[in-house]
PDB file of C-alpha atoms and ligand atoms in Angstrom:
ATOM      1  CA  MET A 353     168.821 167.184 153.267  1.00 67.00           C
ATOM      2  CA  GLU A 354     165.324 166.212 154.184  1.00 88.00           C
ATOM      3  CA  HIS A 355     162.780 169.165 154.551  1.00 91.00           C
ATOM      4  CA  VAL A 356     160.469 170.155 157.034  1.00 94.00           C
ATOM      5  CA  LEU A 357     156.885 171.881 157.401  1.00 96.00           C
ATOM      6  CA  LEU A 358     156.670 174.589 160.173  1.00 96.00           C
ATOM      7  CA  VAL A 359     153.150 175.093 161.106  1.00 97.00           C
ATOM      8  CA  GLY A 360     152.745 178.774 162.667  1.00 96.00           C
ATOM      9  CA  GLU A 361     149.064 180.510 164.099  1.00 95.00           C
ATOM     10  CA  GLU A 362     149.015 182.236 161.264  1.00 95.00           C
ATOM     11  CA  ASN A 363     151.678 181.379 158.434  1.00 96.00           C
ATOM     12  CA  THR A 364     153.338 177.992 157.271  1.00 97.00           C
ATOM     13  CA  TYR A 365     156.482 177.462 155.502  1.00 95.00           C
ATOM     14  CA  LEU A 366     158.449 174.724 154.042  1.00 94.00           C
ATOM     15  CA  ARG A 367     162.197 174.622 154.957  1.00 93.00           C
ATOM     16  CA  ARG A 368     165.221 172.399 155.036  1.00 89.00           C
ATOM     17  CA  ARG A 369     167.495 171.074 157.774  1.00 89.00           C
ATOM     18  CA  GLY A 370     170.240 172.761 159.067  1.00 85.00           C
ATOM     19  CA  GLU A 371     169.265 175.862 157.079  1.00 83.00           C
ATOM     20  CA  ARG A 372     169.091 179.376 159.091  1.00 84.00           C
ATOM     21  CA  VAL A 373     165.339 179.923 158.661  1.00 89.00           C
ATOM     22  CA  GLU A 374     164.457 183.690 158.448  1.00 93.00           C
ATOM     23  CA  LEU A 375     160.187 184.028 158.617  1.00 95.00           C
ATOM     24  CA  GLN A 376     158.251 186.931 158.326  1.00 95.00           C
ATOM     25  CA  GLU A 377     157.751 185.817 162.394  1.00 96.00           C
ATOM     26  CA  GLY A 378     161.548 186.339 162.964  1.00 96.00           C
ATOM     27  CA  VAL A 379     164.511 184.089 163.031  1.00 95.00           C
ATOM     28  CA  LEU A 380     165.037 180.473 163.533  1.00 93.00           C
ATOM     29  CA  ASP A 381     168.889 178.946 164.101  1.00 87.00           C
ATOM     30  CA  ALA A 382     169.888 176.287 161.835  1.00 80.00           C
ATOM     31  CA  ASP A 383     170.076 173.516 164.778  1.00 85.00           C
ATOM     32  CA  ALA A 384     166.625 174.438 165.966  1.00 86.00           C
ATOM     33  CA  LEU A 385     165.456 172.463 162.297  1.00 86.00           C
ATOM     34  CA  ASP A 386     167.166 169.467 163.844  1.00 88.00           C
ATOM     35  CA  ALA A 387     164.187 169.032 166.632  1.00 89.00           C
ATOM     36  CA  GLY A 388     161.741 166.025 165.628  1.00 93.00           C
ATOM     37  CA  TYR A 389     158.277 165.784 164.218  1.00 95.00           C
ATOM     38  CA  GLY A 390     155.898 167.217 166.582  1.00 96.00           C
ATOM     39  CA  GLU A 391     158.130 169.151 168.343  1.00 96.00           C
ATOM     40  CA  THR A 392     157.648 172.819 168.622  1.00 96.00           C
ATOM     41  CA  VAL A 393     160.704 175.733 168.437  1.00 94.00           C
ATOM     42  CA  GLU A 394     160.533 179.339 168.776  1.00 95.00           C
ATOM     43  CA  THR A 395     161.622 182.563 166.717  1.00 95.00           C
ATOM     44  CA  HIS A 396     164.370 185.039 168.514  1.00 94.00           C
ATOM     45  CA  ILE A 397     161.180 187.197 168.854  1.00 96.00           C
ATOM     46  CA  GLY A 398     159.321 184.507 170.648  1.00 95.00           C
ATOM     47  CA  GLU A 399     157.002 182.998 167.801  1.00 96.00           C
ATOM     48  CA  THR A 400     156.258 179.215 167.372  1.00 96.00           C
ATOM     49  CA  PHE A 401     155.955 176.889 165.280  1.00 96.00           C
ATOM     50  CA  ALA A 402     155.290 172.537 165.222  1.00 97.00           C
ATOM     51  CA  VAL A 403     158.115 171.180 162.977  1.00 96.00           C
ATOM     52  CA  VAL A 404     155.898 168.547 161.073  1.00 97.00           C
ATOM     53  CA  LYS A 405     156.747 166.188 158.515  1.00 95.00           C
ATOM     54  CA  PRO A 406     156.209 167.462 154.977  1.00 95.00           C
ATOM     55  CA  ASP A 407     154.036 165.120 152.207  1.00 95.00           C
ATOM     56  CA  LEU A 408     154.467 165.384 148.553  1.00 93.00           C
ATOM     57  CA  ASN A 409     151.255 167.647 148.013  1.00 94.00           C
ATOM     58  CA  ASP A 410     152.614 170.509 150.608  1.00 95.00           C
ATOM     59  CA  LEU A 411     156.169 169.973 148.636  1.00 94.00           C
ATOM     60  CA  PHE A 412     154.600 170.579 145.290  1.00 92.00           C
ATOM     61  CA  GLU A 413     152.533 173.489 146.462  1.00 92.00           C
ATOM     62  CA  ARG A 414     155.806 175.502 148.671  1.00 93.00           C
ATOM     63  CA  GLY A 415     158.583 173.521 147.345  1.00 90.00           C
ATOM     64  CA  LEU A 416     159.076 172.706 143.108  1.00 94.00           C
ATOM     65  CA  GLU A 417     158.283 174.193 140.568  1.00 94.00           C
ATOM     66  CA  GLN A 418     154.754 174.439 138.431  1.00 94.00           C
ATOM     67  CA  ARG A 419     154.997 175.263 134.925  1.00 92.00           C
ATOM     68  CA  THR A 420     152.339 173.078 133.408  1.00 94.00           C
ATOM     69  CA  GLN A 421     149.211 171.715 134.452  1.00 94.00           C
ATOM     70  CA  THR A 422     149.813 169.430 136.558  1.00 95.00           C
ATOM     71  CA  VAL A 423     147.003 166.158 136.777  1.00 96.00           C
ATOM     72  CA  SER A 424     144.199 166.420 139.703  1.00 94.00           C
ATOM     73  CA  HIS A 425     144.172 164.330 142.669  1.00 95.00           C
ATOM     74  CA  LYS A 426     141.161 163.086 141.583  1.00 95.00           C
ATOM     75  CA  ASP A 427     141.807 161.726 138.702  1.00 98.00           C
ATOM     76  CA  ALA A 428     145.790 160.500 140.049  1.00 98.00           C
ATOM     77  CA  GLY A 429     143.976 158.839 142.564  1.00 98.00           C
ATOM     78  CA  TYR A 430     141.465 156.411 140.435  1.00 98.00           C
ATOM     79  CA  VAL A 431     143.542 155.994 137.493  1.00 98.00           C
ATOM     80  CA  VAL A 432     146.016 153.985 140.239  1.00 98.00           C
ATOM     81  CA  SER A 433     143.183 152.345 141.625  1.00 98.00           C
ATOM     82  CA  ARG A 434     141.977 151.316 138.596  1.00 98.00           C
ATOM     83  CA  THR A 435     144.601 149.808 137.328  1.00 98.00           C
ATOM     84  CA  GLY A 436     145.743 148.252 140.483  1.00 98.00           C
ATOM     85  CA  ILE A 437     149.594 149.328 139.969  1.00 98.00           C
ATOM     86  CA  GLY A 438     151.764 148.604 142.968  1.00 98.00           C
ATOM     87  CA  ALA A 439     155.344 148.161 144.342  1.00 98.00           C
ATOM     88  CA  ASP A 440     155.768 145.546 141.563  1.00 98.00           C
ATOM     89  CA  SER A 441     154.690 147.614 138.031  1.00 98.00           C
ATOM     90  CA  THR A 442     156.167 149.443 135.881  1.00 98.00           C
ATOM     91  CA  VAL A 443     154.587 152.806 135.214  1.00 99.00           C
ATOM     92  CA  ALA A 444     155.635 154.957 131.831  1.00 99.00           C
ATOM     93  CA  GLU A 445     154.324 158.180 130.878  1.00 98.00           C
ATOM     94  CA  ALA A 446     153.968 161.265 128.679  1.00 98.00           C
ATOM     95  CA  GLY A 447     154.808 164.043 128.684  1.00 97.00           C
ATOM     96  CA  THR A 448     156.479 164.664 132.360  1.00 98.00           C
ATOM     97  CA  GLY A 449     155.498 168.413 132.023  1.00 98.00           C
ATOM     98  CA  SER A 450     156.041 169.594 135.646  1.00 96.00           C
ATOM     99  CA  GLY A 451     156.786 165.917 137.222  1.00 97.00           C
ATOM    100  CA  PHE A 452     153.748 165.770 139.612  1.00 97.00           C
ATOM    101  CA  LEU A 453     151.877 162.709 138.402  1.00 98.00           C
ATOM    102  CA  THR A 454     155.509 160.918 137.883  1.00 98.00           C
ATOM    103  CA  LEU A 455     156.212 161.502 141.806  1.00 98.00           C
ATOM    104  CA  VAL A 456     152.753 160.741 142.711  1.00 98.00           C
ATOM    105  CA  PHE A 457     153.418 157.229 140.415  1.00 98.00           C
ATOM    106  CA  ALA A 458     156.671 156.705 142.119  1.00 98.00           C
ATOM    107  CA  ARG A 459     155.478 156.796 145.145  1.00 97.00           C
ATOM    108  CA  VAL A 460     152.900 153.543 144.151  1.00 98.00           C
ATOM    109  CA  ALA A 461     155.343 151.642 141.303  1.00 98.00           C
ATOM    110  CA  GLY A 462     158.576 149.773 140.839  1.00 98.00           C
ATOM    111  CA  GLU A 463     159.758 152.207 138.458  1.00 98.00           C
ATOM    112  CA  VAL A 464     158.716 155.227 136.575  1.00 98.00           C
ATOM    113  CA  ARG A 465     159.946 156.135 133.220  1.00 98.00           C
ATOM    114  CA  SER A 466     158.776 159.347 132.542  1.00 98.00           C
ATOM    115  CA  TYR A 467     159.401 161.434 128.562  1.00 98.00           C
ATOM    116  CA  GLU A 468     159.315 164.932 127.850  1.00 98.00           C
ATOM    117  CA  VAL A 469     159.637 166.575 124.368  1.00 98.00           C
ATOM    118  CA  ARG A 470     160.421 169.781 126.049  1.00 98.00           C
ATOM    119  CA  GLU A 471     164.101 170.393 127.163  1.00 98.00           C
ATOM    120  CA  ASP A 472     162.952 173.294 129.564  1.00 98.00           C
ATOM    121  CA  HIS A 473     160.066 170.840 131.435  1.00 98.00           C
ATOM    122  CA  LEU A 474     162.294 168.330 131.383  1.00 98.00           C
ATOM    123  CA  GLU A 475     164.916 170.306 133.659  1.00 98.00           C
ATOM    124  CA  SER A 476     162.276 171.707 135.422  1.00 97.00           C
ATOM    125  CA  ALA A 477     160.962 168.453 136.364  1.00 98.00           C
ATOM    126  CA  ARG A 478     164.578 166.736 137.280  1.00 98.00           C
ATOM    127  CA  ARG A 479     165.070 169.606 139.887  1.00 97.00           C
ATOM    128  CA  ASN A 480     161.592 168.555 140.963  1.00 96.00           C
ATOM    129  CA  VAL A 481     162.277 165.032 141.197  1.00 97.00           C
ATOM    130  CA  GLU A 482     165.926 165.583 142.765  1.00 95.00           C
ATOM    131  CA  LYS A 483     164.185 167.568 145.727  1.00 93.00           C
ATOM    132  CA  VAL A 484     162.293 165.175 146.002  1.00 93.00           C
ATOM    133  CA  GLY A 485     164.424 162.355 145.950  1.00 93.00           C
ATOM    134  CA  ALA A 486     162.477 160.035 144.005  1.00 96.00           C
ATOM    135  CA  GLU A 487     164.856 157.510 143.018  1.00 97.00           C
ATOM    136  CA  ASN A 488     162.903 154.572 141.054  1.00 98.00           C
ATOM    137  CA  VAL A 489     162.193 157.705 138.385  1.00 98.00           C
ATOM    138  CA  THR A 490     163.376 157.949 134.899  1.00 98.00           C
ATOM    139  CA  LEU A 491     163.412 160.874 133.084  1.00 98.00           C
ATOM    140  CA  GLU A 492     164.405 161.106 129.264  1.00 98.00           C
ATOM    141  CA  GLN A 493     163.723 164.027 126.644  1.00 98.00           C
ATOM    142  CA  ARG A 494     162.133 162.186 123.987  1.00 98.00           C
ATOM    143  CA  ASP A 495     159.046 162.957 121.329  1.00 98.00           C
ATOM    144  CA  VAL A 496     156.764 159.335 121.882  1.00 98.00           C
ATOM    145  CA  LYS A 497     155.126 160.157 118.513  1.00 98.00           C
ATOM    146  CA  GLU A 498     158.270 159.289 116.761  1.00 98.00           C
ATOM    147  CA  ASP A 499     160.245 157.258 118.998  1.00 98.00           C
ATOM    148  CA  GLY A 500     157.766 155.292 121.557  1.00 98.00           C
ATOM    149  CA  PHE A 501     158.715 154.431 124.602  1.00 98.00           C
ATOM    150  CA  GLU A 502     161.156 151.891 126.651  1.00 98.00           C
ATOM    151  CA  GLY A 503     160.143 148.609 128.067  1.00 97.00           C
ATOM    152  CA  GLU A 504     156.752 146.604 128.890  1.00 98.00           C
ATOM    153  CA  ASN A 505     155.012 148.423 131.292  1.00 98.00           C
ATOM    154  CA  ASP A 506     152.143 147.572 133.453  1.00 98.00           C
ATOM    155  CA  LEU A 507     150.415 151.095 132.727  1.00 98.00           C
ATOM    156  CA  VAL A 508     151.442 153.891 129.733  1.00 99.00           C
ATOM    157  CA  PHE A 509     149.530 157.322 130.579  1.00 99.00           C
ATOM    158  CA  LEU A 510     149.289 159.852 128.248  1.00 98.00           C
ATOM    159  CA  ASP A 511     149.214 163.105 129.248  1.00 98.00           C
ATOM    160  CA  MET A 512     150.081 165.316 125.890  1.00 98.00           C
ATOM    161  CA  LYS A 513     148.518 167.349 122.985  1.00 97.00           C
ATOM    162  CA  HIS A 514     146.824 164.554 120.392  1.00 98.00           C
ATOM    163  CA  PRO A 515     147.525 161.525 122.707  1.00 98.00           C
ATOM    164  CA  GLU A 516     145.604 159.380 119.837  1.00 98.00           C
ATOM    165  CA  GLU A 517     149.104 160.164 117.552  1.00 98.00           C
ATOM    166  CA  ALA A 518     151.227 158.177 120.329  1.00 98.00           C
ATOM    167  CA  LEU A 519     149.105 155.422 120.835  1.00 98.00           C
ATOM    168  CA  GLU A 520     150.309 152.522 118.917  1.00 98.00           C
ATOM    169  CA  ASN A 521     153.549 153.500 119.991  1.00 98.00           C
ATOM    170  CA  ALA A 522     152.029 153.309 123.667  1.00 98.00           C
ATOM    171  CA  ALA A 523     150.235 149.810 123.309  1.00 98.00           C
ATOM    172  CA  GLU A 524     153.511 148.253 122.094  1.00 98.00           C
ATOM    173  CA  ALA A 525     155.047 149.156 125.292  1.00 98.00           C
ATOM    174  CA  THR A 526     152.233 147.729 127.080  1.00 98.00           C
ATOM    175  CA  VAL A 527     152.321 144.606 128.683  1.00 98.00           C
ATOM    176  CA  PRO A 528     149.276 142.311 127.735  1.00 98.00           C
ATOM    177  CA  GLY A 529     146.987 142.733 130.568  1.00 98.00           C
ATOM    178  CA  GLY A 530     148.432 146.049 131.122  1.00 98.00           C
ATOM    179  CA  TYR A 531     147.070 149.325 130.651  1.00 98.00           C
ATOM    180  CA  VAL A 532     147.485 152.702 128.081  1.00 98.00           C
ATOM    181  CA  VAL A 533     145.558 155.849 129.622  1.00 98.00           C
ATOM    182  CA  CYS A 534     144.718 158.672 127.712  1.00 98.00           C
ATOM    183  CA  TYR A 535     143.978 161.986 130.051  1.00 98.00           C
ATOM    184  CA  CYS A 536     141.502 164.214 127.370  1.00 98.00           C
ATOM    185  CA  PRO A 537     140.438 167.707 128.553  1.00 97.00           C
ATOM    186  CA  VAL A 538     138.275 167.277 125.764  1.00 97.00           C
ATOM    187  CA  PHE A 539     135.524 165.220 124.089  1.00 97.00           C
ATOM    188  CA  GLU A 540     136.608 165.024 120.583  1.00 97.00           C
ATOM    189  CA  GLN A 541     139.882 163.679 121.799  1.00 97.00           C
ATOM    190  CA  VAL A 542     138.412 160.951 123.454  1.00 98.00           C
ATOM    191  CA  ARG A 543     136.695 159.873 120.263  1.00 98.00           C
ATOM    192  CA  ASP A 544     140.033 160.677 118.161  1.00 98.00           C
ATOM    193  CA  CYS A 545     141.901 157.909 120.767  1.00 98.00           C
ATOM    194  CA  VAL A 546     139.187 155.642 121.037  1.00 98.00           C
ATOM    195  CA  GLU A 547     139.121 155.322 117.160  1.00 98.00           C
ATOM    196  CA  VAL A 548     142.294 153.933 117.531  1.00 97.00           C
ATOM    197  CA  PHE A 549     142.436 151.424 120.296  1.00 98.00           C
ATOM    198  CA  ASP A 550     141.080 148.909 117.831  1.00 96.00           C
ATOM    199  CA  ASP A 551     143.975 149.361 115.741  1.00 97.00           C
ATOM    200  CA  ALA A 552     146.039 149.371 118.163  1.00 97.00           C
ATOM    201  CA  GLY A 553     145.729 146.373 120.088  1.00 97.00           C
ATOM    202  CA  LEU A 554     143.490 147.645 122.603  1.00 98.00           C
ATOM    203  CA  SER A 555     140.212 147.027 124.133  1.00 98.00           C
ATOM    204  CA  HIS A 556     138.310 150.580 125.106  1.00 95.00           C
ATOM    205  CA  THR A 557     137.845 149.386 129.049  1.00 92.00           C
ATOM    206  CA  GLU A 558     135.836 152.642 130.008  1.00 98.00           C
ATOM    207  CA  THR A 559     135.999 156.250 129.356  1.00 98.00           C
ATOM    208  CA  VAL A 560     135.196 158.238 133.249  1.00 98.00           C
ATOM    209  CA  GLU A 561     134.839 161.846 134.792  1.00 97.00           C
ATOM    210  CA  THR A 562     135.874 161.997 138.255  1.00 96.00           C
ATOM    211  CA  SER A 563     134.099 164.748 140.051  1.00 93.00           C
ATOM    212  CA  ARG A 564     135.159 166.328 143.751  1.00 92.00           C
ATOM    213  CA  ARG A 565     133.055 168.504 146.250  1.00 91.00           C
ATOM    214  CA  GLU A 566     134.274 169.628 148.904  1.00 91.00           C
ATOM    215  CA  TRP A 567     131.875 170.289 152.021  1.00 93.00           C
ATOM    216  CA  ARG A 568     131.937 173.007 155.098  1.00 93.00           C
ATOM    217  CA  VAL A 569     131.315 171.468 158.046  1.00 96.00           C
ATOM    218  CA  PHE A 570     129.733 174.015 159.873  1.00 96.00           C
ATOM    219  CA  PRO A 571     127.540 174.835 158.857  1.00 95.00           C
ATOM    220  CA  ALA A 572     127.031 171.715 156.764  1.00 96.00           C
ATOM    221  CA  ARG A 573     127.269 172.580 153.103  1.00 94.00           C
ATOM    222  CA  PRO A 574     128.874 172.479 150.106  1.00 90.00           C
ATOM    223  CA  GLU A 575     132.039 174.704 149.185  1.00 89.00           C
ATOM    224  CA  PRO A 576     130.394 177.288 146.730  1.00 84.00           C
ATOM    225  CA  GLN A 577     134.098 177.104 144.620  1.00 78.00           C
ATOM    226  CA  THR A 578     133.818 173.296 143.453  1.00 74.00           C
ATOM    227  CA  VAL A 579     136.771 171.762 140.951  1.00 74.00           C
ATOM    228  CA  PRO A 580     135.847 172.134 137.903  1.00 80.00           C
ATOM    229  CA  HIS A 581     135.784 169.703 134.580  1.00 91.00           C
ATOM    230  CA  THR A 582     140.056 168.734 134.456  1.00 95.00           C
ATOM    231  CA  ALA A 583     139.574 165.621 131.986  1.00 97.00           C
ATOM    232  CA  PHE A 584     138.372 162.477 130.665  1.00 98.00           C
ATOM    233  CA  LEU A 585     140.446 159.214 131.390  1.00 98.00           C
ATOM    234  CA  THR A 586     139.577 156.850 128.746  1.00 98.00           C
ATOM    235  CA  PHE A 587     141.486 153.119 129.333  1.00 98.00           C
ATOM    236  CA  GLY A 588     142.591 150.704 127.199  1.00 98.00           C
ATOM    237  CA  ARG A 589     143.688 147.296 128.159  1.00 98.00           C
ATOM    238  CA  ARG A 590     146.296 145.210 125.971  1.00 98.00           C
ATOM    239  CA  ILE A 591     144.605 141.841 125.321  1.00 91.00           C
TER     240      ILE A 591
HETATM  241  C1  SAM B 677     150.201 169.189 130.651  1.00 81.34           C
HETATM  242  S1  SAM B 677     151.786 168.280 130.876  1.00 81.34           S
HETATM  243  C2  SAM B 677     151.576 166.412 132.020  1.00 81.34           C
HETATM  244  C3  SAM B 677     151.173 167.333 133.344  1.00 81.34           C
HETATM  245  C4  SAM B 677     151.811 166.305 133.682  1.00 81.34           C
HETATM  246  N1  SAM B 677     151.057 165.053 134.233  1.00 81.34           N
HETATM  247  C5  SAM B 677     152.074 166.547 135.354  1.00 81.34           C
HETATM  248  O1  SAM B 677     150.783 165.968 135.912  1.00 81.34           O
HETATM  249  O2  SAM B 677     153.106 167.338 135.836  1.00 81.34           O
HETATM  250  C6  SAM B 677     151.975 167.868 129.344  1.00 81.34           C
HETATM  251  C7  SAM B 677     153.596 167.805 128.797  1.00 81.34           C
HETATM  252  O3  SAM B 677     153.739 166.930 127.175  1.00 81.34           O
HETATM  253  C8  SAM B 677     154.515 167.669 126.698  1.00 81.34           C
HETATM  254  N2  SAM B 677     154.638 166.794 125.502  1.00 81.34           N
HETATM  255  C9  SAM B 677     153.701 166.723 124.222  1.00 81.34           C
HETATM  256  N3  SAM B 677     154.289 166.040 123.393  1.00 81.34           N
HETATM  257  C10 SAM B 677     154.325 165.660 123.695  1.00 81.34           C
HETATM  258  C11 SAM B 677     155.319 164.458 122.794  1.00 81.34           C
HETATM  259  N4  SAM B 677     154.987 164.038 121.544  1.00 81.34           N
HETATM  260  N5  SAM B 677     156.328 163.390 123.623  1.00 81.34           N
HETATM  261  C12 SAM B 677     156.560 163.742 124.817  1.00 81.34           C
HETATM  262  N6  SAM B 677     156.338 164.684 125.336  1.00 81.34           N
HETATM  263  C13 SAM B 677     155.321 165.821 125.138  1.00 81.34           C
HETATM  264  C14 SAM B 677     154.197 169.046 127.131  1.00 81.34           C
HETATM  265  O4  SAM B 677     155.442 169.255 126.910  1.00 81.34           O
HETATM  266  C15 SAM B 677     153.820 169.088 128.304  1.00 81.34           C
HETATM  267  O5  SAM B 677     155.002 169.473 129.579  1.00 81.34           O
END
């Protein structure tokens, strides 16, 4: 069932169409949520809400489970753009975690294969993927250090402890010309990965840290709470 975002003066809610909705601001009948995007609905006590289309981030913030640290927008966006993946690409990743990056990849790539060693994380990510209705995602419980990745992928993304121990398997499952990207919160992990690149058949393209600074508009100045360090992104290209 499709989700809608209800935007009120004070609060915003994510709900499914066809549900009777009880809000802090009163009750909405189930058929009120049949309203088209851009229409306004009114609760039984006269509070109004605009009905708008939720995006993936609305779903993540308000409707999905988040059990693990997720990859940030600034890093996810850079990986997508830098590796040039698109509708004709196949992407593999480990670990799935909460499935945030899985779902970002699913919006861009043709097919996403995601591997997770922990059953509880995998089941939580499975519920998230089902709620979003991403049909191009395959989820599997697997330790990629032991059992590697399926297929020949345009991108293999590693966000897991000791990514260097999965690098050979990742490179083997990457098409020549494709990328293996390691997401490493600490710099020592970057070194551990790059040391293995040669033996794995990867050429070290770059290691970057992306940054994002949000600005207040009136008065103009940077917001005090800028996002701190997230992780280093290390790109290896299979030649
Ligand atoms: C930080 S989370 C990934 C978050 C995910 N990238 C996201 O944006 O939602 C790291 C995950 O890697 C999984 N993991 C660790 N070692 C693994 C391995 N050898 N094979 C597969 N998954 C592994 C962990 O269980 C954990 O769920």
